[in-house]
Amino acid sequence: MQVSAMSEQECGELLQRVFIGRLGCSLDNQPYVVPVGFAYEPGYVYVFSTLGKKIEWMRENPKVCLQADEIGTSSNWVSVIVTGTYLELREPQYTIERQHARKLLAKHNNWWINAVTERREETNDIAIKGLFFRIDIETISGLRATG
Ligand SMILES: Cc1cc2nc3c(=O)[nH]c(=O)nc-3n(C[C@H](O)[C@H](O)[C@H](O)COP(=O)(O)OP(=O)(O)OC[C@H]3O[C@@H](n4cnc5c(N)ncnc54)[C@H](O)[C@@H]3O)c2cc1C
C-alpha cells in the first residue's frame, strides 16, 4: 500500500463529493467530535445545526476542524482534514451568507434531516430552531492510500 499527499484541488474535489464529515471542537482541553452534514466551497465549509453542546463549545472556542473521507477498503481510501474558525451566520448580519449556505446544502437530499431528527428524539418542541454556521478554512490537507 502507498500513501501519498493530495493536492489542494483534490482535497476540494473530495469535499464536494461527500456530505458527511466529523466536526472536531474543544473546550478546556477536552476534544469533542460529532458527525455532521456539510457543504464545501473553496475557503469555506457550511453546516446546518441545532443548538447544543457543539455550538456552545464553538462559541467559546472557535478553533475547529472537520475530517471527511471515502473508504473503499483498508488499503484504498482518501481522507481530508480542514482546520479553521467557526463563524455563526446570525440574522440579520449574515442573511446573504445564510441563504448561500442553504443553497449549497440543498444540493444534498434531506440535508436538514439528521440535525432536526436527532433533536426531536429529545424534545417535544416540534418548532426546533436551526442555525447555520461556516468554517473559514485556514489549512487543508489530504492523504490517499492505494493498494
Ligand atoms: C450521519 C449523521 C449526520 C448528521 N448531520 C448533522 C448535521 O448536519 N447537523 C447537526 O446539527 N447534527 C447532525 N447530526 C447529529 C450530530 O452528530 C449530533 O448528534 C447532534 O448535532 C447533537 O450534537 P450536540 O453537540 O448539539 O449534542 P448535545 O445534544 O448537546 O450532546 C449531549 C451529549 O450527547 C452525546 N451525543 C451527541 N451527539 C452524539 C452523536 N452523534 N453520537 C454519540 N453521542 C452523541 C454526547 O455525549 C454529548 O455530550 C448527524 C448525525 C449523523 C449520524
JSON list of N, CA, C and O in Angstrom, two decimals, residues 33-85:
[
{"chain": "A", "resi": 33, "resn": "VAL", "atom": "N", "xyz": [-16.07, 15.30, 19.18]},
{"chain": "A", "resi": 33, "resn": "VAL", "atom": "CA", "xyz": [-16.21, 15.03, 17.74]},
{"chain": "A", "resi": 33, "resn": "VAL", "atom": "C", "xyz": [-17.62, 14.55, 17.46]},
{"chain": "A", "resi": 33, "resn": "VAL", "atom": "O", "xyz": [-18.11, 13.64, 18.15]},
{"chain": "A", "resi": 34, "resn": "VAL", "atom": "N", "xyz": [-18.28, 15.15, 16.46]},
{"chain": "A", "resi": 34, "resn": "VAL", "atom": "CA", "xyz": [-19.63, 14.69, 16.07]},
{"chain": "A", "resi": 34, "resn": "VAL", "atom": "C", "xyz": [-19.74, 14.63, 14.56]},
{"chain": "A", "resi": 34, "resn": "VAL", "atom": "O", "xyz": [-19.17, 15.48, 13.85]},
{"chain": "A", "resi": 35, "resn": "PRO", "atom": "N", "xyz": [-20.50, 13.65, 14.05]},
{"chain": "A", "resi": 35, "resn": "PRO", "atom": "CA", "xyz": [-20.75, 13.63, 12.61]},
{"chain": "A", "resi": 35, "resn": "PRO", "atom": "C", "xyz": [-21.74, 14.72, 12.22]},
{"chain": "A", "resi": 35, "resn": "PRO", "atom": "O", "xyz": [-22.72, 14.95, 12.94]},
{"chain": "A", "resi": 36, "resn": "VAL", "atom": "N", "xyz": [-21.48, 15.37, 11.11]},
{"chain": "A", "resi": 36, "resn": "VAL", "atom": "CA", "xyz": [-22.40, 16.39, 10.59]},
{"chain": "A", "resi": 36, "resn": "VAL", "atom": "C", "xyz": [-22.43, 16.31, 9.05]},
{"chain": "A", "resi": 36, "resn": "VAL", "atom": "O", "xyz": [-21.47, 15.86, 8.43]},
{"chain": "A", "resi": 37, "resn": "GLY", "atom": "N", "xyz": [-23.52, 16.80, 8.47]},
{"chain": "A", "resi": 37, "resn": "GLY", "atom": "CA", "xyz": [-23.56, 17.00, 7.04]},
{"chain": "A", "resi": 37, "resn": "GLY", "atom": "C", "xyz": [-22.99, 18.39, 6.74]},
{"chain": "A", "resi": 37, "resn": "GLY", "atom": "O", "xyz": [-23.15, 19.31, 7.54]},
{"chain": "A", "resi": 38, "resn": "PHE", "atom": "N", "xyz": [-22.32, 18.53, 5.59]},
{"chain": "A", "resi": 38, "resn": "PHE", "atom": "CA", "xyz": [-21.71, 19.82, 5.29]},
{"chain": "A", "resi": 38, "resn": "PHE", "atom": "C", "xyz": [-21.71, 20.08, 3.79]},
{"chain": "A", "resi": 38, "resn": "PHE", "atom": "O", "xyz": [-21.89, 19.15, 2.98]},
{"chain": "A", "resi": 39, "resn": "ALA", "atom": "N", "xyz": [-21.51, 21.32, 3.44]},
{"chain": "A", "resi": 39, "resn": "ALA", "atom": "CA", "xyz": [-21.29, 21.71, 2.04]},
{"chain": "A", "resi": 39, "resn": "ALA", "atom": "C", "xyz": [-19.99, 22.50, 1.98]},
{"chain": "A", "resi": 39, "resn": "ALA", "atom": "O", "xyz": [-19.70, 23.30, 2.88]},
{"chain": "A", "resi": 40, "resn": "TYR", "atom": "N", "xyz": [-19.25, 22.26, 0.93]},
{"chain": "A", "resi": 40, "resn": "TYR", "atom": "CA", "xyz": [-17.93, 22.91, 0.78]},
{"chain": "A", "resi": 40, "resn": "TYR", "atom": "C", "xyz": [-17.90, 23.80, -0.45]},
{"chain": "A", "resi": 40, "resn": "TYR", "atom": "O", "xyz": [-18.50, 23.48, -1.49]},
{"chain": "A", "resi": 41, "resn": "GLU", "atom": "N", "xyz": [-17.21, 24.89, -0.33]},
{"chain": "A", "resi": 41, "resn": "GLU", "atom": "CA", "xyz": [-16.76, 25.66, -1.50]},
{"chain": "A", "resi": 41, "resn": "GLU", "atom": "C", "xyz": [-15.36, 26.16, -1.13]},
{"chain": "A", "resi": 41, "resn": "GLU", "atom": "O", "xyz": [-15.02, 26.22, 0.07]},
{"chain": "A", "resi": 42, "resn": "PRO", "atom": "N", "xyz": [-14.53, 26.49, -2.11]},
{"chain": "A", "resi": 42, "resn": "PRO", "atom": "CA", "xyz": [-13.16, 26.88, -1.76]},
{"chain": "A", "resi": 42, "resn": "PRO", "atom": "C", "xyz": [-13.14, 27.96, -0.67]},
{"chain": "A", "resi": 42, "resn": "PRO", "atom": "O", "xyz": [-13.79, 28.99, -0.78]},
{"chain": "A", "resi": 43, "resn": "GLY", "atom": "N", "xyz": [-12.44, 27.64, 0.41]},
{"chain": "A", "resi": 43, "resn": "GLY", "atom": "CA", "xyz": [-12.30, 28.59, 1.52]},
{"chain": "A", "resi": 43, "resn": "GLY", "atom": "C", "xyz": [-13.28, 28.40, 2.66]},
{"chain": "A", "resi": 43, "resn": "GLY", "atom": "O", "xyz": [-13.03, 28.85, 3.77]},
{"chain": "A", "resi": 44, "resn": "TYR", "atom": "N", "xyz": [-14.42, 27.70, 2.38]},
{"chain": "A", "resi": 44, "resn": "TYR", "atom": "CA", "xyz": [-15.48, 27.62, 3.39]},
{"chain": "A", "resi": 44, "resn": "TYR", "atom": "C", "xyz": [-16.15, 26.25, 3.46]},
{"chain": "A", "resi": 44, "resn": "TYR", "atom": "O", "xyz": [-16.29, 25.57, 2.45]},
{"chain": "A", "resi": 45, "resn": "VAL", "atom": "N", "xyz": [-16.60, 25.93, 4.68]},
{"chain": "A", "resi": 45, "resn": "VAL", "atom": "CA", "xyz": [-17.47, 24.77, 4.91]},
{"chain": "A", "resi": 45, "resn": "VAL", "atom": "C", "xyz": [-18.73, 25.30, 5.60]},
{"chain": "A", "resi": 45, "resn": "VAL", "atom": "O", "xyz": [-18.63, 26.13, 6.52]},
{"chain": "A", "resi": 46, "resn": "TYR", "atom": "N", "xyz": [-19.89, 24.82, 5.16]},
{"chain": "A", "resi": 46, "resn": "TYR", "atom": "CA", "xyz": [-21.16, 25.28, 5.74]},
{"chain": "A", "resi": 46, "resn": "TYR", "atom": "C", "xyz": [-21.88, 24.11, 6.38]},
{"chain": "A", "resi": 46, "resn": "TYR", "atom": "O", "xyz": [-21.89, 23.00, 5.83]},
{"chain": "A", "resi": 47, "resn": "VAL", "atom": "N", "xyz": [-22.50, 24.37, 7.55]},
{"chain": "A", "resi": 47, "resn": "VAL", "atom": "CA", "xyz": [-23.22, 23.32, 8.28]},
{"chain": "A", "resi": 47, "resn": "VAL", "atom": "C", "xyz": [-24.53, 23.90, 8.81]},
{"chain": "A", "resi": 47, "resn": "VAL", "atom": "O", "xyz": [-24.59, 25.06, 9.24]},
{"chain": "A", "resi": 48, "resn": "PHE", "atom": "N", "xyz": [-25.58, 23.06, 8.79]},
{"chain": "A", "resi": 48, "resn": "PHE", "atom": "CA", "xyz": [-26.84, 23.39, 9.44]},
{"chain": "A", "resi": 48, "resn": "PHE", "atom": "C", "xyz": [-26.88, 22.61, 10.75]},
{"chain": "A", "resi": 48, "resn": "PHE", "atom": "O", "xyz": [-26.57, 21.42, 10.77]},
{"chain": "A", "resi": 49, "resn": "SER", "atom": "N", "xyz": [-27.26, 23.27, 11.83]},
{"chain": "A", "resi": 49, "resn": "SER", "atom": "CA", "xyz": [-27.17, 22.62, 13.14]},
{"chain": "A", "resi": 49, "resn": "SER", "atom": "C", "xyz": [-28.30, 23.10, 14.06]},
{"chain": "A", "resi": 49, "resn": "SER", "atom": "O", "xyz": [-28.84, 24.19, 13.88]},
{"chain": "A", "resi": 50, "resn": "THR", "atom": "N", "xyz": [-28.62, 22.25, 15.02]},
{"chain": "A", "resi": 50, "resn": "THR", "atom": "CA", "xyz": [-29.47, 22.70, 16.12]},
{"chain": "A", "resi": 50, "resn": "THR", "atom": "C", "xyz": [-28.55, 23.14, 17.26]},
{"chain": "A", "resi": 50, "resn": "THR", "atom": "O", "xyz": [-27.35, 22.86, 17.26]},
{"chain": "A", "resi": 51, "resn": "LEU", "atom": "N", "xyz": [-29.16, 23.82, 18.22]},
{"chain": "A", "resi": 51, "resn": "LEU", "atom": "CA", "xyz": [-28.37, 24.32, 19.35]},
{"chain": "A", "resi": 51, "resn": "LEU", "atom": "C", "xyz": [-28.06, 23.16, 20.30]},
{"chain": "A", "resi": 51, "resn": "LEU", "atom": "O", "xyz": [-28.92, 22.33, 20.57]},
{"chain": "A", "resi": 52, "resn": "GLY", "atom": "N", "xyz": [-26.86, 23.11, 20.79]},
{"chain": "A", "resi": 52, "resn": "GLY", "atom": "CA", "xyz": [-26.46, 22.04, 21.71]},
{"chain": "A", "resi": 52, "resn": "GLY", "atom": "C", "xyz": [-25.01, 22.22, 22.09]},
{"chain": "A", "resi": 52, "resn": "GLY", "atom": "O", "xyz": [-24.43, 23.30, 21.92]},
{"chain": "A", "resi": 53, "resn": "LYS", "atom": "N", "xyz": [-24.43, 21.14, 22.54]},
{"chain": "A", "resi": 53, "resn": "LYS", "atom": "CA", "xyz": [-23.07, 21.21, 23.09]},
{"chain": "A", "resi": 53, "resn": "LYS", "atom": "C", "xyz": [-22.04, 21.73, 22.09]},
{"chain": "A", "resi": 53, "resn": "LYS", "atom": "O", "xyz": [-21.21, 22.60, 22.41]},
{"chain": "A", "resi": 54, "resn": "LYS", "atom": "N", "xyz": [-22.09, 21.22, 20.85]},
{"chain": "A", "resi": 54, "resn": "LYS", "atom": "CA", "xyz": [-21.04, 21.63, 19.90]},
{"chain": "A", "resi": 54, "resn": "LYS", "atom": "C", "xyz": [-21.11, 23.14, 19.62]},
{"chain": "A", "resi": 54, "resn": "LYS", "atom": "O", "xyz": [-20.08, 23.80, 19.53]},
{"chain": "A", "resi": 55, "resn": "ILE", "atom": "N", "xyz": [-22.36, 23.66, 19.52]},
{"chain": "A", "resi": 55, "resn": "ILE", "atom": "CA", "xyz": [-22.49, 25.10, 19.26]},
{"chain": "A", "resi": 55, "resn": "ILE", "atom": "C", "xyz": [-22.00, 25.90, 20.47]},
{"chain": "A", "resi": 55, "resn": "ILE", "atom": "O", "xyz": [-21.26, 26.87, 20.34]},
{"chain": "A", "resi": 56, "resn": "GLU", "atom": "N", "xyz": [-22.40, 25.45, 21.66]},
{"chain": "A", "resi": 56, "resn": "GLU", "atom": "CA", "xyz": [-21.95, 26.16, 22.87]},
{"chain": "A", "resi": 56, "resn": "GLU", "atom": "C", "xyz": [-20.42, 26.15, 22.96]},
{"chain": "A", "resi": 56, "resn": "GLU", "atom": "O", "xyz": [-19.81, 27.17, 23.28]},
{"chain": "A", "resi": 57, "resn": "TRP", "atom": "N", "xyz": [-19.83, 25.02, 22.63]},
{"chain": "A", "resi": 57, "resn": "TRP", "atom": "CA", "xyz": [-18.37, 24.92, 22.71]},
{"chain": "A", "resi": 57, "resn": "TRP", "atom": "C", "xyz": [-17.70, 25.79, 21.65]},
{"chain": "A", "resi": 57, "resn": "TRP", "atom": "O", "xyz": [-16.70, 26.47, 21.92]},
{"chain": "A", "resi": 58, "resn": "MET", "atom": "N", "xyz": [-18.23, 25.77, 20.43]},
{"chain": "A", "resi": 58, "resn": "MET", "atom": "CA", "xyz": [-17.58, 26.54, 19.36]},
{"chain": "A", "resi": 58, "resn": "MET", "atom": "C", "xyz": [-17.74, 28.04, 19.57]},
{"chain": "A", "resi": 58, "resn": "MET", "atom": "O", "xyz": [-16.89, 28.83, 19.14]},
{"chain": "A", "resi": 59, "resn": "ARG", "atom": "N", "xyz": [-18.82, 28.43, 20.24]},
{"chain": "A", "resi": 59, "resn": "ARG", "atom": "CA", "xyz": [-18.97, 29.85, 20.58]},
{"chain": "A", "resi": 59, "resn": "ARG", "atom": "C", "xyz": [-17.87, 30.26, 21.55]},
{"chain": "A", "resi": 59, "resn": "ARG", "atom": "O", "xyz": [-17.36, 31.38, 21.51]},
{"chain": "A", "resi": 60, "resn": "GLU", "atom": "N", "xyz": [-17.51, 29.35, 22.44]},
{"chain": "A", "resi": 60, "resn": "GLU", "atom": "CA", "xyz": [-16.45, 29.63, 23.43]},
{"chain": "A", "resi": 60, "resn": "GLU", "atom": "C", "xyz": [-15.07, 29.56, 22.80]},
{"chain": "A", "resi": 60, "resn": "GLU", "atom": "O", "xyz": [-14.19, 30.36, 23.10]},
{"chain": "A", "resi": 61, "resn": "ASN", "atom": "N", "xyz": [-14.88, 28.54, 21.96]},
{"chain": "A", "resi": 61, "resn": "ASN", "atom": "CA", "xyz": [-13.58, 28.34, 21.32]},
{"chain": "A", "resi": 61, "resn": "ASN", "atom": "C", "xyz": [-13.80, 28.06, 19.83]},
{"chain": "A", "resi": 61, "resn": "ASN", "atom": "O", "xyz": [-14.12, 26.93, 19.45]},
{"chain": "A", "resi": 62, "resn": "PRO", "atom": "N", "xyz": [-13.63, 29.08, 18.99]},
{"chain": "A", "resi": 62, "resn": "PRO", "atom": "CA", "xyz": [-13.99, 28.93, 17.56]},
{"chain": "A", "resi": 62, "resn": "PRO", "atom": "C", "xyz": [-12.97, 28.16, 16.71]},
{"chain": "A", "resi": 62, "resn": "PRO", "atom": "O", "xyz": [-13.19, 28.01, 15.51]},
{"chain": "A", "resi": 63, "resn": "LYS", "atom": "N", "xyz": [-11.90, 27.68, 17.32]},
{"chain": "A", "resi": 63, "resn": "LYS", "atom": "CA", "xyz": [-10.92, 26.91, 16.54]},
{"chain": "A", "resi": 63, "resn": "LYS", "atom": "C", "xyz": [-11.45, 25.48, 16.37]},
{"chain": "A", "resi": 63, "resn": "LYS", "atom": "O", "xyz": [-11.64, 24.75, 17.36]},
{"chain": "A", "resi": 64, "resn": "VAL", "atom": "N", "xyz": [-11.70, 25.08, 15.11]},
{"chain": "A", "resi": 64, "resn": "VAL", "atom": "CA", "xyz": [-12.35, 23.80, 14.86]},
{"chain": "A", "resi": 64, "resn": "VAL", "atom": "C", "xyz": [-11.65, 23.05, 13.73]},
{"chain": "A", "resi": 64, "resn": "VAL", "atom": "O", "xyz": [-10.78, 23.62, 13.04]},
{"chain": "A", "resi": 65, "resn": "CYS", "atom": "N", "xyz": [-12.04, 21.80, 13.53]},
{"chain": "A", "resi": 65, "resn": "CYS", "atom": "CA", "xyz": [-11.57, 21.04, 12.37]},
{"chain": "A", "resi": 65, "resn": "CYS", "atom": "C", "xyz": [-12.70, 20.16, 11.86]},
{"chain": "A", "resi": 65, "resn": "CYS", "atom": "O", "xyz": [-13.71, 19.96, 12.55]},
{"chain": "A", "resi": 66, "resn": "LEU", "atom": "N", "xyz": [-12.54, 19.69, 10.64]},
{"chain": "A", "resi": 66, "resn": "LEU", "atom": "CA", "xyz": [-13.51, 18.79, 10.05]},
{"chain": "A", "resi": 66, "resn": "LEU", "atom": "C", "xyz": [-12.76, 17.76, 9.22]},
{"chain": "A", "resi": 66, "resn": "LEU", "atom": "O", "xyz": [-11.86, 18.12, 8.46]},
{"chain": "A", "resi": 67, "resn": "GLN", "atom": "N", "xyz": [-13.12, 16.52, 9.42]},
{"chain": "A", "resi": 67, "resn": "GLN", "atom": "CA", "xyz": [-12.49, 15.42, 8.67]},
{"chain": "A", "resi": 67, "resn": "GLN", "atom": "C", "xyz": [-13.56, 14.72, 7.85]},
{"chain": "A", "resi": 67, "resn": "GLN", "atom": "O", "xyz": [-14.68, 14.50, 8.31]},
{"chain": "A", "resi": 68, "resn": "ALA", "atom": "N", "xyz": [-13.22, 14.39, 6.60]},
{"chain": "A", "resi": 68, "resn": "ALA", "atom": "CA", "xyz": [-14.15, 13.66, 5.73]},
{"chain": "A", "resi": 68, "resn": "ALA", "atom": "C", "xyz": [-13.35, 12.64, 4.93]},
{"chain": "A", "resi": 68, "resn": "ALA", "atom": "O", "xyz": [-12.15, 12.82, 4.70]},
{"chain": "A", "resi": 69, "resn": "ASP", "atom": "N", "xyz": [-14.01, 11.57, 4.53]},
{"chain": "A", "resi": 69, "resn": "ASP", "atom": "CA", "xyz": [-13.27, 10.53, 3.80]},
{"chain": "A", "resi": 69, "resn": "ASP", "atom": "C", "xyz": [-14.16, 9.72, 2.89]},
{"chain": "A", "resi": 69, "resn": "ASP", "atom": "O", "xyz": [-15.39, 9.81, 2.95]},
{"chain": "A", "resi": 70, "resn": "GLU", "atom": "N", "xyz": [-13.49, 8.98, 2.02]},
{"chain": "A", "resi": 70, "resn": "GLU", "atom": "CA", "xyz": [-14.12, 7.92, 1.23]},
{"chain": "A", "resi": 70, "resn": "GLU", "atom": "C", "xyz": [-13.27, 6.68, 1.47]},
{"chain": "A", "resi": 70, "resn": "GLU", "atom": "O", "xyz": [-12.09, 6.67, 1.12]},
{"chain": "A", "resi": 71, "resn": "ILE", "atom": "N", "xyz": [-13.88, 5.68, 2.08]},
{"chain": "A", "resi": 71, "resn": "ILE", "atom": "CA", "xyz": [-13.12, 4.48, 2.42]},
{"chain": "A", "resi": 71, "resn": "ILE", "atom": "C", "xyz": [-13.66, 3.33, 1.58]},
{"chain": "A", "resi": 71, "resn": "ILE", "atom": "O", "xyz": [-14.80, 2.91, 1.76]},
{"chain": "A", "resi": 72, "resn": "GLY", "atom": "N", "xyz": [-12.83, 2.88, 0.63]},
{"chain": "A", "resi": 72, "resn": "GLY", "atom": "CA", "xyz": [-13.21, 1.73, -0.18]},
{"chain": "A", "resi": 72, "resn": "GLY", "atom": "C", "xyz": [-12.87, 0.45, 0.56]},
{"chain": "A", "resi": 72, "resn": "GLY", "atom": "O", "xyz": [-13.75, -0.32, 0.96]},
{"chain": "A", "resi": 73, "resn": "THR", "atom": "N", "xyz": [-11.59, 0.27, 0.82]},
{"chain": "A", "resi": 73, "resn": "THR", "atom": "CA", "xyz": [-11.10, -0.86, 1.61]},
{"chain": "A", "resi": 73, "resn": "THR", "atom": "C", "xyz": [-10.05, -0.31, 2.57]},
{"chain": "A", "resi": 73, "resn": "THR", "atom": "O", "xyz": [-9.73, 0.88, 2.53]},
{"chain": "A", "resi": 74, "resn": "SER", "atom": "N", "xyz": [-9.47, -1.20, 3.38]},
{"chain": "A", "resi": 74, "resn": "SER", "atom": "CA", "xyz": [-8.46, -0.72, 4.33]},
{"chain": "A", "resi": 74, "resn": "SER", "atom": "C", "xyz": [-7.20, -0.22, 3.63]},
{"chain": "A", "resi": 74, "resn": "SER", "atom": "O", "xyz": [-6.38, 0.47, 4.23]},
{"chain": "A", "resi": 75, "resn": "SER", "atom": "N", "xyz": [-7.05, -0.52, 2.35]},
{"chain": "A", "resi": 75, "resn": "SER", "atom": "CA", "xyz": [-5.87, -0.03, 1.63]},
{"chain": "A", "resi": 75, "resn": "SER", "atom": "C", "xyz": [-6.23, 0.88, 0.45]},
{"chain": "A", "resi": 75, "resn": "SER", "atom": "O", "xyz": [-5.37, 1.23, -0.35]},
{"chain": "A", "resi": 76, "resn": "ASN", "atom": "N", "xyz": [-7.48, 1.24, 0.34]},
{"chain": "A", "resi": 76, "resn": "ASN", "atom": "CA", "xyz": [-7.91, 2.19, -0.70]},
{"chain": "A", "resi": 76, "resn": "ASN", "atom": "C", "xyz": [-8.84, 3.21, -0.07]},
{"chain": "A", "resi": 76, "resn": "ASN", "atom": "O", "xyz": [-10.01, 2.93, 0.15]},
{"chain": "A", "resi": 77, "resn": "TRP", "atom": "N", "xyz": [-8.30, 4.36, 0.19]},
{"chain": "A", "resi": 77, "resn": "TRP", "atom": "CA", "xyz": [-9.11, 5.38, 0.85]},
{"chain": "A", "resi": 77, "resn": "TRP", "atom": "C", "xyz": [-8.54, 6.78, 0.58]},
{"chain": "A", "resi": 77, "resn": "TRP", "atom": "O", "xyz": [-7.37, 6.91, 0.19]},
{"chain": "A", "resi": 78, "resn": "VAL", "atom": "N", "xyz": [-9.38, 7.75, 0.78]},
{"chain": "A", "resi": 78, "resn": "VAL", "atom": "CA", "xyz": [-8.92, 9.14, 0.80]},
{"chain": "A", "resi": 78, "resn": "VAL", "atom": "C", "xyz": [-9.50, 9.80, 2.04]},
{"chain": "A", "resi": 78, "resn": "VAL", "atom": "O", "xyz": [-10.62, 9.50, 2.47]},
{"chain": "A", "resi": 79, "resn": "SER", "atom": "N", "xyz": [-8.72, 10.70, 2.61]},
{"chain": "A", "resi": 79, "resn": "SER", "atom": "CA", "xyz": [-9.12, 11.38, 3.84]},
{"chain": "A", "resi": 79, "resn": "SER", "atom": "C", "xyz": [-8.63, 12.82, 3.79]},
{"chain": "A", "resi": 79, "resn": "SER", "atom": "O", "xyz": [-7.49, 13.08, 3.43]},
{"chain": "A", "resi": 80, "resn": "VAL", "atom": "N", "xyz": [-9.52, 13.72, 4.14]},
{"chain": "A", "resi": 80, "resn": "VAL", "atom": "CA", "xyz": [-9.17, 15.15, 4.11]},
{"chain": "A", "resi": 80, "resn": "VAL", "atom": "C", "xyz": [-9.48, 15.77, 5.47]},
{"chain": "A", "resi": 80, "resn": "VAL", "atom": "O", "xyz": [-10.49, 15.44, 6.10]},
{"chain": "A", "resi": 81, "resn": "ILE", "atom": "N", "xyz": [-8.60, 16.64, 5.92]},
{"chain": "A", "resi": 81, "resn": "ILE", "atom": "CA", "xyz": [-8.83, 17.38, 7.16]},
{"chain": "A", "resi": 81, "resn": "ILE", "atom": "C", "xyz": [-8.71, 18.87, 6.87]},
{"chain": "A", "resi": 81, "resn": "ILE", "atom": "O", "xyz": [-7.74, 19.31, 6.23]},
{"chain": "A", "resi": 82, "resn": "VAL", "atom": "N", "xyz": [-9.71, 19.63, 7.32]},
{"chain": "A", "resi": 82, "resn": "VAL", "atom": "CA", "xyz": [-9.56, 21.08, 7.29]},
{"chain": "A", "resi": 82, "resn": "VAL", "atom": "C", "xyz": [-9.54, 21.60, 8.72]},
{"chain": "A", "resi": 82, "resn": "VAL", "atom": "O", "xyz": [-10.18, 21.03, 9.61]},
{"chain": "A", "resi": 83, "resn": "THR", "atom": "N", "xyz": [-8.79, 22.66, 8.92]},
{"chain": "A", "resi": 83, "resn": "THR", "atom": "CA", "xyz": [-8.86, 23.37, 10.18]},
{"chain": "A", "resi": 83, "resn": "THR", "atom": "C", "xyz": [-9.30, 24.79, 9.88]},
{"chain": "A", "resi": 83, "resn": "THR", "atom": "O", "xyz": [-9.10, 25.29, 8.76]},
{"chain": "A", "resi": 84, "resn": "GLY", "atom": "N", "xyz": [-9.92, 25.42, 10.84]},
{"chain": "A", "resi": 84, "resn": "GLY", "atom": "CA", "xyz": [-10.38, 26.77, 10.59]},
{"chain": "A", "resi": 84, "resn": "GLY", "atom": "C", "xyz": [-11.10, 27.37, 11.78]},
{"chain": "A", "resi": 84, "resn": "GLY", "atom": "O", "xyz": [-10.98, 26.88, 12.91]},
{"chain": "A", "resi": 85, "resn": "THR", "atom": "N", "xyz": [-11.87, 28.40, 11.48]},
{"chain": "A", "resi": 85, "resn": "THR", "atom": "CA", "xyz": [-12.52, 29.18, 12.53]},
{"chain": "A", "resi": 85, "resn": "THR", "atom": "C", "xyz": [-14.03, 29.17, 12.33]},
{"chain": "A", "resi": 85, "resn": "THR", "atom": "O", "xyz": [-14.52, 29.39, 11.22]}
]
